[in-house]
Amino acid sequence: MSITGNRVQPPAPRPPRQETAARLLNSSARKSFDPNVEIDWDQPLDPALYGMTPEWCSLYGTELWESMSQEQRVALTAHEAASISSTGIWFEMILMQMLLRDIYWQDFASAHVRFALTEIGDECRHSAMFARAAQTYGIPSYKPGRVLMWLGTFFKSTSTGSLAYGGTLFAEEILDMMQRDFMRDARIQPITREVSKIHVTEEARHIRFAREEAIRKAAELTRLQRWYVRLSLGGVAFFIVRTLVSPEVYRAVGLDPKQARRAARHNRHYSAMLHEGCAGTVEFLDSIGLIGGPSALLLRRAHIA
Ligand SMILES: [Fe+2]
Ligand SMILES: [Fe+2]
């Protein structure tokens, strides 16, 4: 239901849970990829090609970007791509555990459980694929800091229902919007394009699954639960956006991390890219009553609402 403007709308009729899962299982049977086989991992890296679409780089359009050499820009895009992938692995690990907890008490033979297990299989391949791409570029793993790792531990151990699926949507859709640009960009390394294509294709069904579940679970929330879910979702989105680019990427290409981070925080171009890219997710979560109160403030601070 939508509570925007304090007017509660009745929810639109949804397909039953098992029907959605059966449809998504059919899609998985038709379109699933093994990155170890599909991607040519031995192809030579062209030093002139970017690691990802430069317009998605946190410094693109700043004075600092203008002062950098082309080699530095290319290197920074490769490091930022690896940092974004590391955030992807972090959240996929969180998601896999939440999914397992969600299906633990359900009918193991149901289509819903079978699809959740299939999605966990997809995420295992994705995380290994992201890790292998970073290794191919010769870039270390950019893990979130210890505080965020502990916050993630709390989130994955306690979140259920609309909070688990709403948080999943933020992580999956932020990555999805970037990768839709990466997979079509001839200026970037073929490995990033191929990784992105596989991920976008398989994530489409995860996003459908999470959206349908979020709608069902949000409709069951009490006022107090809704308040908690809204607050937590704002925090999840805020930390995901802030974690995408590790400050270590700047050091890796010879920039002062403090100065570069400050430039990125004030980069209007980057904020506008995030805002535009997250608009669909924010609109959807708002339509089911999961945005509001303190979460709106956190989303504004993260430049996504
Ligand atoms: Fe994934
Ligand atoms: Fe996913």
PDB file of N, CA and C in Angstrom, residues 84-165:
ATOM      1  N   ILE A  84      33.586  -1.513  -6.049  1.00  0.00           N
ATOM      2  CA  ILE A  84      32.132  -1.718  -6.184  1.00  0.00           C
ATOM      3  C   ILE A  84      31.830  -3.220  -6.152  1.00  0.00           C
ATOM      4  N   SER A  85      32.664  -4.004  -6.839  1.00  0.00           N
ATOM      5  CA  SER A  85      32.464  -5.464  -6.842  1.00  0.00           C
ATOM      6  C   SER A  85      32.631  -6.041  -5.439  1.00  0.00           C
ATOM      7  N   SER A  86      33.590  -5.497  -4.669  1.00  0.00           N
ATOM      8  CA  SER A  86      33.792  -5.989  -3.301  1.00  0.00           C
ATOM      9  C   SER A  86      32.565  -5.705  -2.447  1.00  0.00           C
ATOM     10  N   THR A  87      31.980  -4.508  -2.624  1.00  0.00           N
ATOM     11  CA  THR A  87      30.740  -4.195  -1.909  1.00  0.00           C
ATOM     12  C   THR A  87      29.658  -5.181  -2.343  1.00  0.00           C
ATOM     13  N   GLY A  88      29.667  -5.519  -3.643  1.00  0.00           N
ATOM     14  CA  GLY A  88      28.715  -6.514  -4.164  1.00  0.00           C
ATOM     15  C   GLY A  88      28.890  -7.860  -3.466  1.00  0.00           C
ATOM     16  N   ILE A  89      30.134  -8.301  -3.317  1.00  0.00           N
ATOM     17  CA  ILE A  89      30.391  -9.589  -2.654  1.00  0.00           C
ATOM     18  C   ILE A  89      29.921  -9.527  -1.199  1.00  0.00           C
ATOM     19  N   TRP A  90      30.245  -8.440  -0.526  1.00  0.00           N
ATOM     20  CA  TRP A  90      29.845  -8.251   0.888  1.00  0.00           C
ATOM     21  C   TRP A  90      28.336  -8.397   1.015  1.00  0.00           C
ATOM     22  N   PHE A  91      27.592  -7.676   0.150  1.00  0.00           N
ATOM     23  CA  PHE A  91      26.144  -7.733   0.310  1.00  0.00           C
ATOM     24  C   PHE A  91      25.579  -9.066  -0.170  1.00  0.00           C
ATOM     25  N   GLU A  92      26.198  -9.691  -1.164  1.00  0.00           N
ATOM     26  CA  GLU A  92      25.710 -11.010  -1.602  1.00  0.00           C
ATOM     27  C   GLU A  92      25.870 -12.035  -0.474  1.00  0.00           C
ATOM     28  N   MET A  93      26.965 -11.923   0.291  1.00  0.00           N
ATOM     29  CA  MET A  93      27.156 -12.832   1.433  1.00  0.00           C
ATOM     30  C   MET A  93      26.051 -12.610   2.473  1.00  0.00           C
ATOM     31  N   ILE A  94      25.717 -11.331   2.703  1.00  0.00           N
ATOM     32  CA  ILE A  94      24.634 -11.001   3.649  1.00  0.00           C
ATOM     33  C   ILE A  94      23.311 -11.564   3.118  1.00  0.00           C
ATOM     34  N   LEU A  95      23.058 -11.335   1.845  1.00  0.00           N
ATOM     35  CA  LEU A  95      21.792 -11.784   1.238  1.00  0.00           C
ATOM     36  C   LEU A  95      21.637 -13.300   1.299  1.00  0.00           C
ATOM     37  N   MET A  96      22.723 -14.021   0.978  1.00  0.00           N
ATOM     38  CA  MET A  96      22.642 -15.489   0.974  1.00  0.00           C
ATOM     39  C   MET A  96      22.219 -15.996   2.348  1.00  0.00           C
ATOM     40  N   GLN A  97      22.777 -15.390   3.411  1.00  0.00           N
ATOM     41  CA  GLN A  97      22.433 -15.839   4.764  1.00  0.00           C
ATOM     42  C   GLN A  97      20.986 -15.482   5.120  1.00  0.00           C
ATOM     43  N   MET A  98      20.522 -14.295   4.673  1.00  0.00           N
ATOM     44  CA  MET A  98      19.135 -13.911   4.962  1.00  0.00           C
ATOM     45  C   MET A  98      18.161 -14.831   4.225  1.00  0.00           C
ATOM     46  N   LEU A  99      18.514 -15.185   2.994  1.00  0.00           N
ATOM     47  CA  LEU A  99      17.646 -16.084   2.225  1.00  0.00           C
ATOM     48  C   LEU A  99      17.535 -17.450   2.901  1.00  0.00           C
ATOM     49  N   LEU A 100      18.670 -17.965   3.346  1.00  0.00           N
ATOM     50  CA  LEU A 100      18.657 -19.277   4.016  1.00  0.00           C
ATOM     51  C   LEU A 100      17.791 -19.246   5.267  1.00  0.00           C
ATOM     52  N   ARG A 101      17.909 -18.152   6.038  1.00  0.00           N
ATOM     53  CA  ARG A 101      17.089 -18.043   7.253  1.00  0.00           C
ATOM     54  C   ARG A 101      15.617 -17.954   6.893  1.00  0.00           C
ATOM     55  N   ASP A 102      15.314 -17.244   5.797  1.00  0.00           N
ATOM     56  CA  ASP A 102      13.923 -17.045   5.393  1.00  0.00           C
ATOM     57  C   ASP A 102      13.237 -18.359   5.013  1.00  0.00           C
ATOM     58  N   ILE A 103      13.973 -19.266   4.374  1.00  0.00           N
ATOM     59  CA  ILE A 103      13.319 -20.494   3.880  1.00  0.00           C
ATOM     60  C   ILE A 103      13.428 -21.661   4.863  1.00  0.00           C
ATOM     61  N   TYR A 104      14.164 -21.466   5.964  1.00  0.00           N
ATOM     62  CA  TYR A 104      14.457 -22.581   6.883  1.00  0.00           C
ATOM     63  C   TYR A 104      13.196 -23.302   7.364  1.00  0.00           C
ATOM     64  N   TRP A 105      12.129 -22.552   7.662  1.00  0.00           N
ATOM     65  CA  TRP A 105      10.909 -23.154   8.209  1.00  0.00           C
ATOM     66  C   TRP A 105       9.851 -23.417   7.136  1.00  0.00           C
ATOM     67  N   GLN A 106      10.169 -23.136   5.890  1.00  0.00           N
ATOM     68  CA  GLN A 106       9.146 -23.302   4.842  1.00  0.00           C
ATOM     69  C   GLN A 106       9.188 -24.703   4.240  1.00  0.00           C
ATOM     70  N   ASP A 107       8.171 -24.993   3.404  1.00  0.00           N
ATOM     71  CA  ASP A 107       8.073 -26.306   2.753  1.00  0.00           C
ATOM     72  C   ASP A 107       9.232 -26.456   1.754  1.00  0.00           C
ATOM     73  N   PHE A 108      10.126 -27.391   2.040  1.00  0.00           N
ATOM     74  CA  PHE A 108      11.336 -27.534   1.218  1.00  0.00           C
ATOM     75  C   PHE A 108      11.024 -27.860  -0.251  1.00  0.00           C
ATOM     76  N   ALA A 109       9.868 -28.500  -0.483  1.00  0.00           N
ATOM     77  CA  ALA A 109       9.554 -28.908  -1.858  1.00  0.00           C
ATOM     78  C   ALA A 109       8.870 -27.791  -2.648  1.00  0.00           C
ATOM     79  N   SER A 110       8.563 -26.659  -1.992  1.00  0.00           N
ATOM     80  CA  SER A 110       7.819 -25.597  -2.686  1.00  0.00           C
ATOM     81  C   SER A 110       8.693 -24.893  -3.722  1.00  0.00           C
ATOM     82  N   ALA A 111       7.998 -24.277  -4.713  1.00  0.00           N
ATOM     83  CA  ALA A 111       8.726 -23.531  -5.748  1.00  0.00           C
ATOM     84  C   ALA A 111       9.469 -22.357  -5.115  1.00  0.00           C
ATOM     85  N   HIS A 112       8.880 -21.762  -4.080  1.00  0.00           N
ATOM     86  CA  HIS A 112       9.503 -20.607  -3.419  1.00  0.00           C
ATOM     87  C   HIS A 112      10.875 -20.989  -2.833  1.00  0.00           C
ATOM     88  N   VAL A 113      10.929 -22.105  -2.132  1.00  0.00           N
ATOM     89  CA  VAL A 113      12.195 -22.548  -1.542  1.00  0.00           C
ATOM     90  C   VAL A 113      13.176 -22.930  -2.645  1.00  0.00           C
ATOM     91  N   ARG A 114      12.672 -23.612  -3.676  1.00  0.00           N
ATOM     92  CA  ARG A 114      13.582 -24.012  -4.765  1.00  0.00           C
ATOM     93  C   ARG A 114      14.166 -22.780  -5.459  1.00  0.00           C
ATOM     94  N   PHE A 115      13.335 -21.730  -5.627  1.00  0.00           N
ATOM     95  CA  PHE A 115      13.903 -20.546  -6.278  1.00  0.00           C
ATOM     96  C   PHE A 115      14.917 -19.854  -5.362  1.00  0.00           C
ATOM     97  N   ALA A 116      14.595 -19.781  -4.063  1.00  0.00           N
ATOM     98  CA  ALA A 116      15.548 -19.134  -3.136  1.00  0.00           C
ATOM     99  C   ALA A 116      16.892 -19.868  -3.182  1.00  0.00           C
ATOM    100  N   LEU A 117      16.862 -21.197  -3.231  1.00  0.00           N
ATOM    101  CA  LEU A 117      18.116 -21.968  -3.312  1.00  0.00           C
ATOM    102  C   LEU A 117      18.834 -21.692  -4.637  1.00  0.00           C
ATOM    103  N   THR A 118      18.038 -21.560  -5.709  1.00  0.00           N
ATOM    104  CA  THR A 118      18.627 -21.249  -7.025  1.00  0.00           C
ATOM    105  C   THR A 118      19.304 -19.880  -6.983  1.00  0.00           C
ATOM    106  N   GLU A 119      18.632 -18.923  -6.317  1.00  0.00           N
ATOM    107  CA  GLU A 119      19.218 -17.570  -6.217  1.00  0.00           C
ATOM    108  C   GLU A 119      20.525 -17.605  -5.422  1.00  0.00           C
ATOM    109  N   ILE A 120      20.556 -18.399  -4.365  1.00  0.00           N
ATOM    110  CA  ILE A 120      21.801 -18.513  -3.584  1.00  0.00           C
ATOM    111  C   ILE A 120      22.917 -19.069  -4.479  1.00  0.00           C
ATOM    112  N   GLY A 121      22.558 -20.041  -5.325  1.00  0.00           N
ATOM    113  CA  GLY A 121      23.538 -20.594  -6.282  1.00  0.00           C
ATOM    114  C   GLY A 121      24.047 -19.512  -7.227  1.00  0.00           C
ATOM    115  N   ASP A 122      23.110 -18.666  -7.711  1.00  0.00           N
ATOM    116  CA  ASP A 122      23.511 -17.556  -8.607  1.00  0.00           C
ATOM    117  C   ASP A 122      24.500 -16.642  -7.878  1.00  0.00           C
ATOM    118  N   GLU A 123      24.161 -16.297  -6.622  1.00  0.00           N
ATOM    119  CA  GLU A 123      24.998 -15.342  -5.879  1.00  0.00           C
ATOM    120  C   GLU A 123      26.387 -15.918  -5.589  1.00  0.00           C
ATOM    121  N   CYS A 124      26.453 -17.231  -5.356  1.00  0.00           N
ATOM    122  CA  CYS A 124      27.773 -17.874  -5.160  1.00  0.00           C
ATOM    123  C   CYS A 124      28.634 -17.664  -6.403  1.00  0.00           C
ATOM    124  N   ARG A 125      28.032 -17.897  -7.583  1.00  0.00           N
ATOM    125  CA  ARG A 125      28.797 -17.718  -8.827  1.00  0.00           C
ATOM    126  C   ARG A 125      29.178 -16.252  -9.025  1.00  0.00           C
ATOM    127  N   HIS A 126      28.237 -15.341  -8.677  1.00  0.00           N
ATOM    128  CA  HIS A 126      28.534 -13.906  -8.865  1.00  0.00           C
ATOM    129  C   HIS A 126      29.715 -13.462  -8.002  1.00  0.00           C
ATOM    130  N   SER A 127      29.675 -13.852  -6.720  1.00  0.00           N
ATOM    131  CA  SER A 127      30.742 -13.403  -5.821  1.00  0.00           C
ATOM    132  C   SER A 127      32.094 -13.936  -6.296  1.00  0.00           C
ATOM    133  N   ALA A 128      32.114 -15.205  -6.718  1.00  0.00           N
ATOM    134  CA  ALA A 128      33.374 -15.779  -7.211  1.00  0.00           C
ATOM    135  C   ALA A 128      33.818 -15.059  -8.490  1.00  0.00           C
ATOM    136  N   MET A 129      32.826 -14.665  -9.322  1.00  0.00           N
ATOM    137  CA  MET A 129      33.130 -13.959 -10.577  1.00  0.00           C
ATOM    138  C   MET A 129      33.715 -12.575 -10.291  1.00  0.00           C
ATOM    139  N   PHE A 130      33.118 -11.838  -9.346  1.00  0.00           N
ATOM    140  CA  PHE A 130      33.644 -10.507  -8.994  1.00  0.00           C
ATOM    141  C   PHE A 130      35.067 -10.621  -8.455  1.00  0.00           C
ATOM    142  N   ALA A 131      35.274 -11.630  -7.607  1.00  0.00           N
ATOM    143  CA  ALA A 131      36.602 -11.815  -7.011  1.00  0.00           C
ATOM    144  C   ALA A 131      37.619 -12.144  -8.097  1.00  0.00           C
ATOM    145  N   ARG A 132      37.215 -12.987  -9.050  1.00  0.00           N
ATOM    146  CA  ARG A 132      38.153 -13.369 -10.111  1.00  0.00           C
ATOM    147  C   ARG A 132      38.472 -12.185 -11.018  1.00  0.00           C
ATOM    148  N   ALA A 133      37.467 -11.310 -11.264  1.00  0.00           N
ATOM    149  CA  ALA A 133      37.713 -10.124 -12.106  1.00  0.00           C
ATOM    150  C   ALA A 133      38.746  -9.218 -11.437  1.00  0.00           C
ATOM    151  N   ALA A 134      38.586  -8.979 -10.122  1.00  0.00           N
ATOM    152  CA  ALA A 134      39.544  -8.114  -9.414  1.00  0.00           C
ATOM    153  C   ALA A 134      40.943  -8.725  -9.468  1.00  0.00           C
ATOM    154  N   GLN A 135      40.993 -10.053  -9.303  1.00  0.00           N
ATOM    155  CA  GLN A 135      42.283 -10.752  -9.340  1.00  0.00           C
ATOM    156  C   GLN A 135      42.918 -10.619 -10.732  1.00  0.00           C
ATOM    157  N   THR A 136      42.076 -10.700 -11.780  1.00  0.00           N
ATOM    158  CA  THR A 136      42.583 -10.583 -13.152  1.00  0.00           C
ATOM    159  C   THR A 136      43.185  -9.194 -13.380  1.00  0.00           C
ATOM    160  N   TYR A 137      42.555  -8.163 -12.798  1.00  0.00           N
ATOM    161  CA  TYR A 137      43.096  -6.806 -12.927  1.00  0.00           C
ATOM    162  C   TYR A 137      44.295  -6.584 -11.999  1.00  0.00           C
ATOM    163  N   GLY A 138      44.576  -7.570 -11.137  1.00  0.00           N
ATOM    164  CA  GLY A 138      45.698  -7.437 -10.200  1.00  0.00           C
ATOM    165  C   GLY A 138      45.410  -6.450  -9.085  1.00  0.00           C
ATOM    166  N   ILE A 139      44.136  -6.374  -8.673  1.00  0.00           N
ATOM    167  CA  ILE A 139      43.725  -5.395  -7.660  1.00  0.00           C
ATOM    168  C   ILE A 139      43.346  -6.131  -6.376  1.00  0.00           C
ATOM    169  N   PRO A 140      43.792  -5.597  -5.216  1.00  0.00           N
ATOM    170  CA  PRO A 140      43.466  -6.298  -3.955  1.00  0.00           C
ATOM    171  C   PRO A 140      41.988  -6.170  -3.615  1.00  0.00           C
ATOM    172  N   SER A 141      41.569  -6.960  -2.623  1.00  0.00           N
ATOM    173  CA  SER A 141      40.156  -6.924  -2.242  1.00  0.00           C
ATOM    174  C   SER A 141      39.903  -5.727  -1.322  1.00  0.00           C
ATOM    175  N   TYR A 142      38.923  -4.914  -1.691  1.00  0.00           N
ATOM    176  CA  TYR A 142      38.591  -3.724  -0.900  1.00  0.00           C
ATOM    177  C   TYR A 142      37.410  -4.038   0.011  1.00  0.00           C
ATOM    178  N   LYS A 143      37.698  -4.569   1.191  1.00  0.00           N
ATOM    179  CA  LYS A 143      36.592  -4.911   2.093  1.00  0.00           C
ATOM    180  C   LYS A 143      36.139  -3.669   2.870  1.00  0.00           C
ATOM    181  N   PRO A 144      34.837  -3.643   3.262  1.00  0.00           N
ATOM    182  CA  PRO A 144      34.412  -2.538   4.140  1.00  0.00           C
ATOM    183  C   PRO A 144      35.205  -2.584   5.448  1.00  0.00           C
ATOM    184  N   GLY A 145      35.248  -1.457   6.166  1.00  0.00           N
ATOM    185  CA  GLY A 145      35.966  -1.408   7.449  1.00  0.00           C
ATOM    186  C   GLY A 145      35.305  -2.286   8.500  1.00  0.00           C
ATOM    187  N   ARG A 146      35.982  -2.444   9.647  1.00  0.00           N
ATOM    188  CA  ARG A 146      35.511  -3.376  10.688  1.00  0.00           C
ATOM    189  C   ARG A 146      34.132  -2.994  11.231  1.00  0.00           C
ATOM    190  N   VAL A 147      33.887  -1.676  11.394  1.00  0.00           N
ATOM    191  CA  VAL A 147      32.592  -1.251  11.952  1.00  0.00           C
ATOM    192  C   VAL A 147      31.463  -1.678  11.011  1.00  0.00           C
ATOM    193  N   LEU A 148      31.681  -1.439   9.715  1.00  0.00           N
ATOM    194  CA  LEU A 148      30.645  -1.827   8.748  1.00  0.00           C
ATOM    195  C   LEU A 148      30.484  -3.341   8.668  1.00  0.00           C
ATOM    196  N   MET A 149      31.612  -4.059   8.793  1.00  0.00           N
ATOM    197  CA  MET A 149      31.518  -5.531   8.778  1.00  0.00           C
ATOM    198  C   MET A 149      30.655  -6.001   9.954  1.00  0.00           C
ATOM    199  N   TRP A 150      30.819  -5.360  11.122  1.00  0.00           N
ATOM    200  CA  TRP A 150      30.003  -5.744  12.283  1.00  0.00           C
ATOM    201  C   TRP A 150      28.544  -5.324  12.109  1.00  0.00           C
ATOM    202  N   LEU A 151      28.326  -4.145  11.520  1.00  0.00           N
ATOM    203  CA  LEU A 151      26.938  -3.724  11.259  1.00  0.00           C
ATOM    204  C   LEU A 151      26.260  -4.718  10.302  1.00  0.00           C
ATOM    205  N   GLY A 152      27.040  -5.164   9.306  1.00  0.00           N
ATOM    206  CA  GLY A 152      26.529  -6.168   8.367  1.00  0.00           C
ATOM    207  C   GLY A 152      26.201  -7.472   9.081  1.00  0.00           C
ATOM    208  N   THR A 153      27.040  -7.834  10.045  1.00  0.00           N
ATOM    209  CA  THR A 153      26.802  -9.068  10.814  1.00  0.00           C
ATOM    210  C   THR A 153      25.483  -8.957  11.586  1.00  0.00           C
ATOM    211  N   PHE A 154      25.242  -7.776  12.185  1.00  0.00           N
ATOM    212  CA  PHE A 154      23.993  -7.566  12.923  1.00  0.00           C
ATOM    213  C   PHE A 154      22.809  -7.616  11.956  1.00  0.00           C
ATOM    214  N   PHE A 155      22.948  -6.923  10.822  1.00  0.00           N
ATOM    215  CA  PHE A 155      21.846  -6.851   9.853  1.00  0.00           C
ATOM    216  C   PHE A 155      21.481  -8.237   9.315  1.00  0.00           C
ATOM    217  N   LYS A 156      22.506  -9.010   8.930  1.00  0.00           N
ATOM    218  CA  LYS A 156      22.210 -10.322   8.328  1.00  0.00           C
ATOM    219  C   LYS A 156      21.662 -11.308   9.352  1.00  0.00           C
ATOM    220  N   SER A 157      21.974 -11.071  10.654  1.00  0.00           N
ATOM    221  CA  SER A 157      21.533 -12.015  11.680  1.00  0.00           C
ATOM    222  C   SER A 157      20.145 -11.687  12.209  1.00  0.00           C
ATOM    223  N   THR A 158      19.674 -10.455  11.980  1.00  0.00           N
ATOM    224  CA  THR A 158      18.398 -10.069  12.598  1.00  0.00           C
ATOM    225  C   THR A 158      17.318  -9.701  11.592  1.00  0.00           C
ATOM    226  N   SER A 159      17.689  -9.427  10.339  1.00  0.00           N
ATOM    227  CA  SER A 159      16.693  -8.896   9.406  1.00  0.00           C
ATOM    228  C   SER A 159      15.874  -9.995   8.751  1.00  0.00           C
ATOM    229  N   THR A 160      14.588  -9.748   8.700  1.00  0.00           N
ATOM    230  CA  THR A 160      13.683 -10.679   8.016  1.00  0.00           C
ATOM    231  C   THR A 160      12.689  -9.842   7.214  1.00  0.00           C
ATOM    232  N   GLY A 161      11.819 -10.524   6.494  1.00  0.00           N
ATOM    233  CA  GLY A 161      10.681  -9.889   5.825  1.00  0.00           C
ATOM    234  C   GLY A 161      11.034  -8.704   4.955  1.00  0.00           C
ATOM    235  N   SER A 162      10.222  -7.622   5.105  1.00  0.00           N
ATOM    236  CA  SER A 162      10.376  -6.485   4.192  1.00  0.00           C
ATOM    237  C   SER A 162      11.713  -5.775   4.394  1.00  0.00           C
ATOM    238  N   LEU A 163      12.293  -5.859   5.594  1.00  0.00           N
ATOM    239  CA  LEU A 163      13.605  -5.224   5.815  1.00  0.00           C
ATOM    240  C   LEU A 163      14.685  -5.969   5.019  1.00  0.00           C
ATOM    241  N   ALA A 164      14.664  -7.305   5.104  1.00  0.00           N
ATOM    242  CA  ALA A 164      15.657  -8.099   4.372  1.00  0.00           C
ATOM    243  C   ALA A 164      15.509  -7.876   2.866  1.00  0.00           C
ATOM    244  N   TYR A 165      14.257  -7.929   2.369  1.00  0.00           N
ATOM    245  CA  TYR A 165      14.060  -7.801   0.919  1.00  0.00           C
ATOM    246  C   TYR A 165      14.219  -6.356   0.437  1.00  0.00           C
TER     247      TYR A 165
END
